[in-house]
Coordinates of C-alpha atoms in Angstrom, one line a residue:
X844 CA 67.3 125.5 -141.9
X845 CA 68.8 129.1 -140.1
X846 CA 67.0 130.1 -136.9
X847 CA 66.1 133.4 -136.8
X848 CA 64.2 135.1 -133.6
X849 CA 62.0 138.2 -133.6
X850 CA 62.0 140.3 -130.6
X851 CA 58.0 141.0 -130.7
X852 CA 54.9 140.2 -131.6
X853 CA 53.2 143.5 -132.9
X854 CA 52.6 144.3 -136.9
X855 CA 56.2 144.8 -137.7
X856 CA 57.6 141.2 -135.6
X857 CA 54.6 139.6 -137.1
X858 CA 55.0 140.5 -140.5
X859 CA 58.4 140.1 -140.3
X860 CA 58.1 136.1 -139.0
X861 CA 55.4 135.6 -141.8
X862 CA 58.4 137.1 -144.4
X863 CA 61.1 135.1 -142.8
X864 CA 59.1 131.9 -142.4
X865 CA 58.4 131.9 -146.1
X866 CA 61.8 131.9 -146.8
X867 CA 62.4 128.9 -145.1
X868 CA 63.7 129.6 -141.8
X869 CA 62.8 128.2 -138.0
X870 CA 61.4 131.4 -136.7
X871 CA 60.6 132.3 -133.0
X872 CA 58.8 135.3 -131.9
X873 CA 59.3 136.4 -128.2
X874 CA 56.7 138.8 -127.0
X875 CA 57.2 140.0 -123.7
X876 CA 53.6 140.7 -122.9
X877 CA 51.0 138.0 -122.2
X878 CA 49.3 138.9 -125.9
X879 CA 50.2 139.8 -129.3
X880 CA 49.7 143.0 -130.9
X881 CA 52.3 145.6 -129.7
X882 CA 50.4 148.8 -129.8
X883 CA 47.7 147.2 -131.9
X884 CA 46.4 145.9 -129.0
X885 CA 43.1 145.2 -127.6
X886 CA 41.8 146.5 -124.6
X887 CA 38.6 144.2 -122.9
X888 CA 36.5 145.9 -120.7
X889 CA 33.2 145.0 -118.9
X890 CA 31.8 144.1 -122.6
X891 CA 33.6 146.4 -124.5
X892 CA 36.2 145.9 -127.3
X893 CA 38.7 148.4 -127.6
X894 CA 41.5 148.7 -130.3
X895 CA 44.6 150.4 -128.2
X896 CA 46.8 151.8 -131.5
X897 CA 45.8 152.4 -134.7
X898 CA 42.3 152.3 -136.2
X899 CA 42.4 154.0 -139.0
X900 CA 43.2 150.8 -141.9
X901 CA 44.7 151.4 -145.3
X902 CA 46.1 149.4 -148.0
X903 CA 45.0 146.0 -147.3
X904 CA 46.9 144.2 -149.7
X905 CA 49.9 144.8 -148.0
X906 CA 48.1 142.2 -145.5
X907 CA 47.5 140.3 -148.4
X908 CA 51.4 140.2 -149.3
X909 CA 52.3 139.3 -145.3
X910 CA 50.4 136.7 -145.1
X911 CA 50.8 135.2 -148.5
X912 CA 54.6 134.8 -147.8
X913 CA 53.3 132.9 -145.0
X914 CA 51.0 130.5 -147.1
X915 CA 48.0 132.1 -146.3
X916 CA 45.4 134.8 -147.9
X917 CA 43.5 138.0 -146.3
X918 CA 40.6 136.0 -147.5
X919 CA 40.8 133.7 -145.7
X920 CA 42.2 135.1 -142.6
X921 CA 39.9 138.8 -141.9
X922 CA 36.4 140.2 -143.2
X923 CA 36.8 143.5 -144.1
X924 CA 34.1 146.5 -145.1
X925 CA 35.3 149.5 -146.9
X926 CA 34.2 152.4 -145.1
X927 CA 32.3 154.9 -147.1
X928 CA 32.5 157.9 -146.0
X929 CA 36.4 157.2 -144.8
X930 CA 36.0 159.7 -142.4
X931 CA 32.9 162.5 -141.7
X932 CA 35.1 166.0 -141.2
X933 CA 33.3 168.4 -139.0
X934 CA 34.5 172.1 -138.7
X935 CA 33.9 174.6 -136.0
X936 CA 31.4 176.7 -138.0
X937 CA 29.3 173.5 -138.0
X938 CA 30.1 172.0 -141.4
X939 CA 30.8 169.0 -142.6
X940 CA 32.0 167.1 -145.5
X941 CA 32.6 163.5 -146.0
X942 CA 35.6 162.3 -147.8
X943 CA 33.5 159.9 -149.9
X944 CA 35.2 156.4 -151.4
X945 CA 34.1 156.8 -154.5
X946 CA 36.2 159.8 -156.6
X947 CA 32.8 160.5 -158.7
X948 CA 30.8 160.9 -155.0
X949 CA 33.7 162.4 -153.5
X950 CA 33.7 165.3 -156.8
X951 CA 30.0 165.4 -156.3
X952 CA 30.4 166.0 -152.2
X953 CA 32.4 168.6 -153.1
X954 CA 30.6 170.3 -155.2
X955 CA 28.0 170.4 -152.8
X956 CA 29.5 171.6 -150.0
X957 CA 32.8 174.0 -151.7
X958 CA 31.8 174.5 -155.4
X959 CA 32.2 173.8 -159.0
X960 CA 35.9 175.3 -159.1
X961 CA 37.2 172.8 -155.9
X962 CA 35.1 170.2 -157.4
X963 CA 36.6 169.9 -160.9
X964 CA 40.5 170.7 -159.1
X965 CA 39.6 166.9 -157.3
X966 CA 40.1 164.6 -160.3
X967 CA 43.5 166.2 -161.5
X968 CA 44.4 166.0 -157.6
X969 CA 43.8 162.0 -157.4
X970 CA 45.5 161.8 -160.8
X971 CA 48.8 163.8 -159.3
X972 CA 48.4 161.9 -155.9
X973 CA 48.2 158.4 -157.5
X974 CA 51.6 159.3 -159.4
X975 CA 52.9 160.5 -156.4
X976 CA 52.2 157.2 -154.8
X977 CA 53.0 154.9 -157.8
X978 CA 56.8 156.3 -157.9
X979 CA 57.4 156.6 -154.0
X980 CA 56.6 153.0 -152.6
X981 CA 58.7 150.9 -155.0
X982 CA 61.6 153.2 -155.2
X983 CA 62.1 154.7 -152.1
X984 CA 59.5 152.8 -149.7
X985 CA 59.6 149.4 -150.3
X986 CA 63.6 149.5 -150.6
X987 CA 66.4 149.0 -148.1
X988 CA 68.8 151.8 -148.1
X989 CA 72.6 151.2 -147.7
X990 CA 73.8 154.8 -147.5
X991 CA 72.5 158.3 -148.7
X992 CA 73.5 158.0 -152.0
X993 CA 71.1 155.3 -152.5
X994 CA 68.2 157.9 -153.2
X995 CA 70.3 158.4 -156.5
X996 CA 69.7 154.6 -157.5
X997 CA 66.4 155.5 -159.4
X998 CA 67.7 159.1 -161.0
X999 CA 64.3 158.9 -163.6
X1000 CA 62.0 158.3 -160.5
X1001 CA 64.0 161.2 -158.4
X1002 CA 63.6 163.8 -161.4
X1003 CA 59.7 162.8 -161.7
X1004 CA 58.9 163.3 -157.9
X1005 CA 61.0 166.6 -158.7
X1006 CA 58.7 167.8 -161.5
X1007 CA 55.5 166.2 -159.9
X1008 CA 56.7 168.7 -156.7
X1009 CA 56.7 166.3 -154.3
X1010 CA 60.0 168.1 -152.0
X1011 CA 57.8 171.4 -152.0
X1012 CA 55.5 171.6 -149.1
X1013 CA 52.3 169.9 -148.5
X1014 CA 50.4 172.5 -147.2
X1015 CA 50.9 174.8 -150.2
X1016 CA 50.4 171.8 -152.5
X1017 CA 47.3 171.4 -151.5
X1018 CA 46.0 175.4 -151.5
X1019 CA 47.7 175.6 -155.2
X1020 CA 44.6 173.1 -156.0
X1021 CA 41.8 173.9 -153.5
X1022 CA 40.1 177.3 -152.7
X1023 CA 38.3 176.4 -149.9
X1024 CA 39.9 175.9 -146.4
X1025 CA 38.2 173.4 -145.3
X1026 CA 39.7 171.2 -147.9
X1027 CA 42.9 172.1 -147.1
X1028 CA 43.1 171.0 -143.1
X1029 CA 40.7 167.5 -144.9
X1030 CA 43.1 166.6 -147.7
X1031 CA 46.7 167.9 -145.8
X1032 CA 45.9 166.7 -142.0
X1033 CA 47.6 163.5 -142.9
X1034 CA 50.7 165.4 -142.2
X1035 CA 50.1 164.6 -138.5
X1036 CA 51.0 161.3 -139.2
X1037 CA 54.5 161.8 -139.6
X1038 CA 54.8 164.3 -136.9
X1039 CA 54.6 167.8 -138.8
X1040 CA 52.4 170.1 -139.5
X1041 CA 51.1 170.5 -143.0
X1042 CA 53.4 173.9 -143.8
X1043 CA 56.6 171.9 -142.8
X1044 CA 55.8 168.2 -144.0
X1045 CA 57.0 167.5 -147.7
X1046 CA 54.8 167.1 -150.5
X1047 CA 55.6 164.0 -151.0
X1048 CA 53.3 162.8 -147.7
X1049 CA 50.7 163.5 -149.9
X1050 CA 51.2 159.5 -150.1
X1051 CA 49.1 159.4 -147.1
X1052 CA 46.2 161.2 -148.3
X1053 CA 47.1 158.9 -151.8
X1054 CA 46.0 155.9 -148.9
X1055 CA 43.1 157.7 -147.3
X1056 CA 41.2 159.3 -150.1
X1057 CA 41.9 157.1 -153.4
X1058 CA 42.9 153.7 -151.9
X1059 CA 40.1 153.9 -149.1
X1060 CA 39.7 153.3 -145.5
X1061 CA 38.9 149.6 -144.0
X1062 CA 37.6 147.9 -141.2
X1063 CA 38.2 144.4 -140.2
X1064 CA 35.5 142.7 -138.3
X1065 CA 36.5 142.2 -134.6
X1066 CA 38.5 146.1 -135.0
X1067 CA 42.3 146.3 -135.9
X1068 CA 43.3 143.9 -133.6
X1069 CA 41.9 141.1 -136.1
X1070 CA 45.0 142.1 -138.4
X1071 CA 48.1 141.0 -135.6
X1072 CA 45.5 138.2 -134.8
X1073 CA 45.6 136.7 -138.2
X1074 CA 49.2 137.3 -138.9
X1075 CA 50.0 135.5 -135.8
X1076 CA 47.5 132.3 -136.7
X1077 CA 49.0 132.4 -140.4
X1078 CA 52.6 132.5 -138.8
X1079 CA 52.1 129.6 -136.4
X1080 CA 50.1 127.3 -139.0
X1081 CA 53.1 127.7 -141.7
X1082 CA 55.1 126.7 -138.4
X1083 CA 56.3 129.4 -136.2
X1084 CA 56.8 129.2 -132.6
X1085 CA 55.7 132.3 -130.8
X1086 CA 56.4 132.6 -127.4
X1087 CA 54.4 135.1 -125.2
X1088 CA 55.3 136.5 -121.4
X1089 CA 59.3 136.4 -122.0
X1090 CA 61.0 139.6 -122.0
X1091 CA 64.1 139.4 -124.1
X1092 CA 67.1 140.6 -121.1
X1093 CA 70.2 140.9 -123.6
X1094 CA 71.8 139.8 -127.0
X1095 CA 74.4 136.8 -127.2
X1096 CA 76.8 136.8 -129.3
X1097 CA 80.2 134.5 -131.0
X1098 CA 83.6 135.7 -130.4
X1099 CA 83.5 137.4 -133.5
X1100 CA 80.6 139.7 -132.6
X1101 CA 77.9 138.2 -134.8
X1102 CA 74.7 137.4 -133.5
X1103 CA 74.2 134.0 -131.9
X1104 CA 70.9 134.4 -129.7
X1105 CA 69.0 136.5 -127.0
X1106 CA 68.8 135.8 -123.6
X1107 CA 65.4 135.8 -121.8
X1108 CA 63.9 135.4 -117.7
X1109 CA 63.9 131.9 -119.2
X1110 CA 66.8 131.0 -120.1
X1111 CA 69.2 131.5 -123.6
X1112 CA 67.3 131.3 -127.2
X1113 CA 70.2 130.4 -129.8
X1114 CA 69.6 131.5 -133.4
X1115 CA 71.8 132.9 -136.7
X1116 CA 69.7 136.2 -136.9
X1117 CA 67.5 138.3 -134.5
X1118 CA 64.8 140.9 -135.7
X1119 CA 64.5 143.3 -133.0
X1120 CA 61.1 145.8 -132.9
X1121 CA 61.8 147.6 -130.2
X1122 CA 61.8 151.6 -130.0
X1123 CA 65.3 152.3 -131.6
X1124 CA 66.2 153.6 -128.1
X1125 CA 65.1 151.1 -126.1
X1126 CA 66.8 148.3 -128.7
X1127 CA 70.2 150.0 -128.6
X1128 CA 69.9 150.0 -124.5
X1129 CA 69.0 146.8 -124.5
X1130 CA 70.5 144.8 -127.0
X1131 CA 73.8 146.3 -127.9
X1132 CA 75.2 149.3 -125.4
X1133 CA 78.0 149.3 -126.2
X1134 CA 77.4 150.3 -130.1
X1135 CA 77.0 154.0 -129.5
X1136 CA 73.3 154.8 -131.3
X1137 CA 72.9 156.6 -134.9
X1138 CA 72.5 160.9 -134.5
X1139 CA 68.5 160.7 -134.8
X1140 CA 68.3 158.4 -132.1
X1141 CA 70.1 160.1 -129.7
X1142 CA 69.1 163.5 -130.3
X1143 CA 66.3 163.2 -133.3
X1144 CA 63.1 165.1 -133.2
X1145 CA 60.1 163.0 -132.1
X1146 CA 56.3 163.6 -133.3
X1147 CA 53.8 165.1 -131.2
X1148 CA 52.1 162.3 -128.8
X1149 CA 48.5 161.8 -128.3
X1150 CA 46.0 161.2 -125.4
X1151 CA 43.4 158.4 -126.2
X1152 CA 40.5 158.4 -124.0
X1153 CA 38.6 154.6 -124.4
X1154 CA 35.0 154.7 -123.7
X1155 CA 32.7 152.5 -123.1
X1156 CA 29.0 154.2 -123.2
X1157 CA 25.4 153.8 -122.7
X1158 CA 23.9 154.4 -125.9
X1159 CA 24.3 155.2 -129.4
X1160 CA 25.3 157.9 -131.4
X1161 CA 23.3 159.7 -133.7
X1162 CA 23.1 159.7 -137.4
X1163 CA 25.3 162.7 -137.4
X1164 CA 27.9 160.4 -136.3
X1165 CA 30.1 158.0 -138.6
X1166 CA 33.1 155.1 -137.9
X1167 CA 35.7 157.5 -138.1
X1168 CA 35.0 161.7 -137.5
X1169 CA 37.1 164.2 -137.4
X1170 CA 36.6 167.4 -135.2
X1171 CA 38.6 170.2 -136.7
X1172 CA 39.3 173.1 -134.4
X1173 CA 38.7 176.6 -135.3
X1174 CA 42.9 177.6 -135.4
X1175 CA 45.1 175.7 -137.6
X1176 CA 48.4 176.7 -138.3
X1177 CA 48.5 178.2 -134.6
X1178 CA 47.3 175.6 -133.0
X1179 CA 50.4 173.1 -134.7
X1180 CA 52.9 176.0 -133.8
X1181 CA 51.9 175.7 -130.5
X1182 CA 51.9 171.8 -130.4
X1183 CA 54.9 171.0 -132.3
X1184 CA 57.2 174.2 -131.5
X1185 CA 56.2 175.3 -128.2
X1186 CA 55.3 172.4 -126.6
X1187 CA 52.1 173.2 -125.4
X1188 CA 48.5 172.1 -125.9
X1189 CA 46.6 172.9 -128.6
X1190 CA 44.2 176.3 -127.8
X1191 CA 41.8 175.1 -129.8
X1192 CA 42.2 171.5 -131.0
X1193 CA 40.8 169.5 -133.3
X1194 CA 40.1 165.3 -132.5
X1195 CA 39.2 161.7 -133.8
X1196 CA 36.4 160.2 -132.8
X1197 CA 35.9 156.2 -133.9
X1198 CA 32.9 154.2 -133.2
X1199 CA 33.6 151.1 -134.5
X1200 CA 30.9 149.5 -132.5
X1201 CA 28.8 151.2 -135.6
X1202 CA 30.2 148.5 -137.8
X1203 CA 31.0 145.6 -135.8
X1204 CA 27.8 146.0 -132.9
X1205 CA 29.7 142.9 -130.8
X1206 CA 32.5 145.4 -129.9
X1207 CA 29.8 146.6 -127.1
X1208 CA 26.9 145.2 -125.1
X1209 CA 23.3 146.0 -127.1
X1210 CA 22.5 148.8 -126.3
X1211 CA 25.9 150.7 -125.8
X1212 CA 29.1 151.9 -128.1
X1213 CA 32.6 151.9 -128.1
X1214 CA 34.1 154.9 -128.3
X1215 CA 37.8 155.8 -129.2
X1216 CA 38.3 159.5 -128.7
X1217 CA 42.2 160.9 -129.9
X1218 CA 43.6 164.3 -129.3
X1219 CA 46.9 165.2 -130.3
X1220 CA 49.5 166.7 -127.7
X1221 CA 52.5 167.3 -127.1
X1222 CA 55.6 164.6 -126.6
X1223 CA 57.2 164.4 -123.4
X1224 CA 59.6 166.9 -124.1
X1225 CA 57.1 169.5 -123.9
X1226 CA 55.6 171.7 -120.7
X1227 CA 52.6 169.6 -120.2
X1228 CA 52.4 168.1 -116.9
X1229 CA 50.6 165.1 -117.4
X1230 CA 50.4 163.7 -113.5
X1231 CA 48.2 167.3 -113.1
X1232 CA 46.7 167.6 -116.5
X1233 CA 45.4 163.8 -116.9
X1234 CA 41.8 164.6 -115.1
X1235 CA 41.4 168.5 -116.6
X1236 CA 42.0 166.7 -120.3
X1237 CA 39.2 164.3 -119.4
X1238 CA 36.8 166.8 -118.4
X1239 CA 37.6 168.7 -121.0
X1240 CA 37.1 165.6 -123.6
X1241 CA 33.7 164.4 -122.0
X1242 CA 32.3 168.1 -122.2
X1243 CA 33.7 168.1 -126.3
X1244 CA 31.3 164.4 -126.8
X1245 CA 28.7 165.9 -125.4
X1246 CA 28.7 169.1 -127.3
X1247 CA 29.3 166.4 -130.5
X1248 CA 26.3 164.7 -129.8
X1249 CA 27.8 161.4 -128.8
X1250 CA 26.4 159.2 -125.7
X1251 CA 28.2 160.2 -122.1
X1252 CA 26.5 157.7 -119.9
X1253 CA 30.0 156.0 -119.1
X1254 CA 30.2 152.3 -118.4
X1255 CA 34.4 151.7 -118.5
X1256 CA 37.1 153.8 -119.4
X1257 CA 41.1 154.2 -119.8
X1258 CA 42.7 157.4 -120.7
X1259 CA 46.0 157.2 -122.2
X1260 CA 48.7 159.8 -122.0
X1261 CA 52.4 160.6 -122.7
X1262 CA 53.4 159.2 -119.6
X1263 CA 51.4 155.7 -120.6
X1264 CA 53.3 155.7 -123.5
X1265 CA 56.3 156.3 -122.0
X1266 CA 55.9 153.4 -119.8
X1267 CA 55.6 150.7 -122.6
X1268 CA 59.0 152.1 -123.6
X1269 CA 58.3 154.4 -126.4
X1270 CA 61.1 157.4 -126.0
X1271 CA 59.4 160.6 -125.4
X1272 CA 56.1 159.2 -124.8
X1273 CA 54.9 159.0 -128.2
X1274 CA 53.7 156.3 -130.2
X1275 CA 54.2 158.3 -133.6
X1276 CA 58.5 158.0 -132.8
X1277 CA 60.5 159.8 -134.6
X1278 CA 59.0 163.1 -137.1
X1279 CA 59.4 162.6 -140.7
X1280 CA 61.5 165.2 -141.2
X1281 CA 63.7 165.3 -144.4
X1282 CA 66.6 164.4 -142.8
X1283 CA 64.8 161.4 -140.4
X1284 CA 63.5 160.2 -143.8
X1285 CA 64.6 157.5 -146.2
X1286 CA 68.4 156.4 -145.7
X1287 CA 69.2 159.3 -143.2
X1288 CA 66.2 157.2 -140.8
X1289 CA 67.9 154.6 -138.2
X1290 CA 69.2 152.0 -140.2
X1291 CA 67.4 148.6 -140.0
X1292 CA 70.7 146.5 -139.3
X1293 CA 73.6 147.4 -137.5
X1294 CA 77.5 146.9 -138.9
X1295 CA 79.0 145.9 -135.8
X1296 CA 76.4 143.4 -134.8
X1297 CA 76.0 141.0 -138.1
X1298 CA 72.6 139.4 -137.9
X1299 CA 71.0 141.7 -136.1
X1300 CA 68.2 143.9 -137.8
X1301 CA 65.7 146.3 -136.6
X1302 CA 61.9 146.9 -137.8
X1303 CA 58.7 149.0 -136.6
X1304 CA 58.0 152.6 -137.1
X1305 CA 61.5 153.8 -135.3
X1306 CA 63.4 152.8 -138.5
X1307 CA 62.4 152.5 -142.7
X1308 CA 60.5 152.9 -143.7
X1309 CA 58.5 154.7 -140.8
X1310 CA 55.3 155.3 -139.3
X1311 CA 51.8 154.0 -139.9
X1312 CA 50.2 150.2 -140.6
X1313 CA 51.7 150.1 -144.0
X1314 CA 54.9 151.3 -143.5
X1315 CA 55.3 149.0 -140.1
X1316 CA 53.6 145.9 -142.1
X1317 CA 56.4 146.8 -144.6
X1318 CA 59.7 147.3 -142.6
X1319 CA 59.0 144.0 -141.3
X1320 CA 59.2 142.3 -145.1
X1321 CA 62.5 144.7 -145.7
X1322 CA 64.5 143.5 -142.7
X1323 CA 63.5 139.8 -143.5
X1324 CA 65.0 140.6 -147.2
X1325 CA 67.9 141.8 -145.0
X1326 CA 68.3 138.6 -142.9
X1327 CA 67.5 136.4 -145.8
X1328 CA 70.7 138.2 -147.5
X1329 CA 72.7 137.9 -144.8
X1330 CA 71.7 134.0 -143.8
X1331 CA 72.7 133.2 -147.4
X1332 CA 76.0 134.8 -147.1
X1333 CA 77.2 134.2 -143.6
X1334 CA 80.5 132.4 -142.1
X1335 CA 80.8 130.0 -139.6
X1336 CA 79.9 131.4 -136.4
X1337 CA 82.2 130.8 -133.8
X1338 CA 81.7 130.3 -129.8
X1339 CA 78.4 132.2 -128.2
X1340 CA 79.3 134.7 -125.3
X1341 CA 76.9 136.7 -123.8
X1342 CA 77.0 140.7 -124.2
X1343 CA 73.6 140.4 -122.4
X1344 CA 75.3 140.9 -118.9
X1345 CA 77.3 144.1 -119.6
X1346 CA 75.1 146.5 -117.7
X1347 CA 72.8 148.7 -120.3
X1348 CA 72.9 152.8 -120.0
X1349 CA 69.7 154.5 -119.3
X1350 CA 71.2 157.6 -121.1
X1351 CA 69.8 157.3 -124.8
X1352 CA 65.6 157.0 -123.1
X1353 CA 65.1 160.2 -122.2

């Protein structure tokens, strides 16, 4: 049996000790926080529940998967509701539109709020979005990528995705199909996502929408932090050891520069493989710097960031409000050219606003909600001063629930910024990493193992394949195919010596 340690215990170290324990090995997880989650945290407040990442949930069987190669079943593990509407779009003139689950309601909500024309474009939409989506993940999603000629290893999938459009643009996609603008910022805002704006994202991030619109939106009782929760119980009752409060301090290594361990406060963890889910920056400091960092992670271009204000208020919300709405502002293209090329707040923004105490009433005390309110700004690499703009963006975001017609009697709060971001080691204080850009995409995305340090392998949202629940849930399962490769291939190691005490360079966290 090989020993293999994960540096991590959020979605992508979980999934990828669920993976890796199925095949066999003695896995370890070492967490350097006191709980497990990574970003998909939870936040506990005088009585209120707060989900610190995502909470947006799509494409629950790839939970399924995770925790089947662990011996277990979602079933068994999570309760989950489909939401219905996914999300309640509201627009500055005071519209709104729900992006139904159903396709039949979701033609039919369309028709009554943009017309006949938009309504009957919806069906042939899903149909081009669900081929989209059936030819992306297992050729170029769920795949490990060697070089960039690897996106030529499915020429008949490559020439469909051509035809189907998919490396045009999103945003024109979706006018080409849709009259009405409102449907365009609902069905192309996905684009965010990645870190683009719908006119530069590619088409084929229409996957996203693919996830939101046709394969629904969930919620897990207990909010998102239920899904690390029950990858981490599945994990340790297949028998995993997961080791929480140890901060991994360097990589060890044999005299022949494979990997033989990491070194913690503790002491030294020996092992034949080590999954690292750090932010690519932060991993190369850390656990090899000496191995000088791939192009996109020393000078890539990162996604816009994003305040989250959590709220815990008196009250609840009105039957104007649903689990998961969206504020659209009144500009749209403007407002992303001043985000994403200026670096400067959106002049006229448009939010997220989750409740999920509407579904799950024990994420607040009676009588009150949860509230997770989400703008997006720019990354740290922008002109915001966040130490002066922290308390205007507050005001400015308790004035914009109150105009919404949400409860503002405040009980507990915790605004999150750029800099907070920062501070839990995510380069350029966003969570989103690094934009989806064609050339950050794919193979030409930092690779999830390195050459010059056998058996060690990278996974989370900083490498393939990218951002997002799924994509995280799934870069752990790709780097445990590449350890289980590796592990039944590998030489003899020879002696351990410690790399860990060469001093790291600050240089490539900016």
């Amino acid at each position: 049996m090989s020993r293999v340690i994960v540096v991590g215990a959020g979605l992508a170290g979980l999934s990828a000790a669920c993976y890796l324990t199925g095949q066999g090995h003695d896995v370890t997880v070492i967490e350097r926080d006191t709980g497990i989650g990574g970003r998909a945290g939870a936040l506990r407040l005088e009585g209120f529940t707060f989900d610190t990442g995502p909470t947006v949930l799509t494409m629950p069987e790839l939970i399924d998967d995770t925790l089947q190669a662990a011996g277990s079943r979602l079933s068994q593990r999570i309760n989950l509701k489909r939401l219905d509407p996914a999300y309640r779009a509201r627009f500055a003139d005071g519209s709104v539109i729900d992006a139904r689950a159903d396709p039949t309601d979701m033609i039919n909500e369309i028709l009554d709020t943009c017309g006949a024309a938009d309504a009957a474009s919806y069906e042939a939409f899903v149909d081009w979005l669900t081929r989209l989506y059936r030819l992306e993940l297992p050729h170029f999603i769920d795949t490990n990528y060697n070089a960039g000629f690897d996106l030529l290893r499915s020429p008949a999938a490559l020439a469909r995705l051509t035809f189907l459009g998919a490396f045009g643009r999103l945003g024109p996609a979706i006018r080409r199909r849709f009259g009405d603008p409102r449907l365009h910022r609902l069905l192309s805002f996905q684009a965010l996502y990645v870190g683009l704006s719908p006119e530069r994202a590619l088409a084929l991030y229409a996957v996203i929408t693919y996830m939101d619109t046709v394969a629904g939106v969930w919620f897990p009782e207990g909010g998102m932090h239920a899904v690390p929760r029950a990858l981490a119980d599945a994990f340790t009752d297949a028998g995993g050891t997961l080791l929480l409060d140890q901060p991994v301090t360097g990589l060890i290594t044999d005299r022949n520069g494979r990997v033989a361990g990491v070194r913690t406060d503790e002491g030294q963890f020996m092992a034949d493989a080590v999954v690292c889910t750090l932010d690519p920056a932060a991993a190369y400091r850390l656990m090899i710097p000496d191995v000088r960092p791939p192009r996109t992670v020393r000078s890539g271009r990162y996604a816009p960031s994003a305040v989250v204000w959590h709220v815990g208020v008196r009250g609840l919300p009105g039957d104007q409000v649903r689990h998961h709405n969206i504020h659209f502002g009144r500009d749209w293209n403007s407002a992303f050219t001043a985000m994403i090329r200026h670096g400067e707040l959106m002049p006229n923004p448009s939010r997220l606003v989750s409740v999920p105490s509407l579904d799950d009433p024990s994420l607040a005390p009676p009588g009150c909600s949860t509230l997770y309110v989400l703008e997006p700004v720019p990354h740290l690499g922008g002109s915001v001063d966040w130490v002066r703009e922290a308390a205007p963006m507050r005001q400015r975001l308790l004035q914009f629930l109150a105009d919404g017609g949400y409860p503002t009697e405040i009980v507990t709060e915790k605004l999150v910024t750029p800099l907070d971001w920062h501070r839990q080691g995510l380069s350029h204080g966003t969570p989103f990493s690094l934009a989806h850009t064609f050339t950050q995409t794919g193979p030409f995305r930092p690779p999830n193992r390195i050459r010059r340090r056998p058996g060690l392998y990278f996974a989370g949202s900083g490498t393939v394949p990218g951002v997002g629940v799924p994509m995280v849930l799934l870069s752990g399962k790709l780097a445990a195919e590449r350890v289980g490769r590796y592990l039944g291939s590998r030489p003899p190691a020879g002696p351990a010596r410690n790399r860990s005490e060469r001093p790291a360079s600050s240089g490539w966290l900016r």
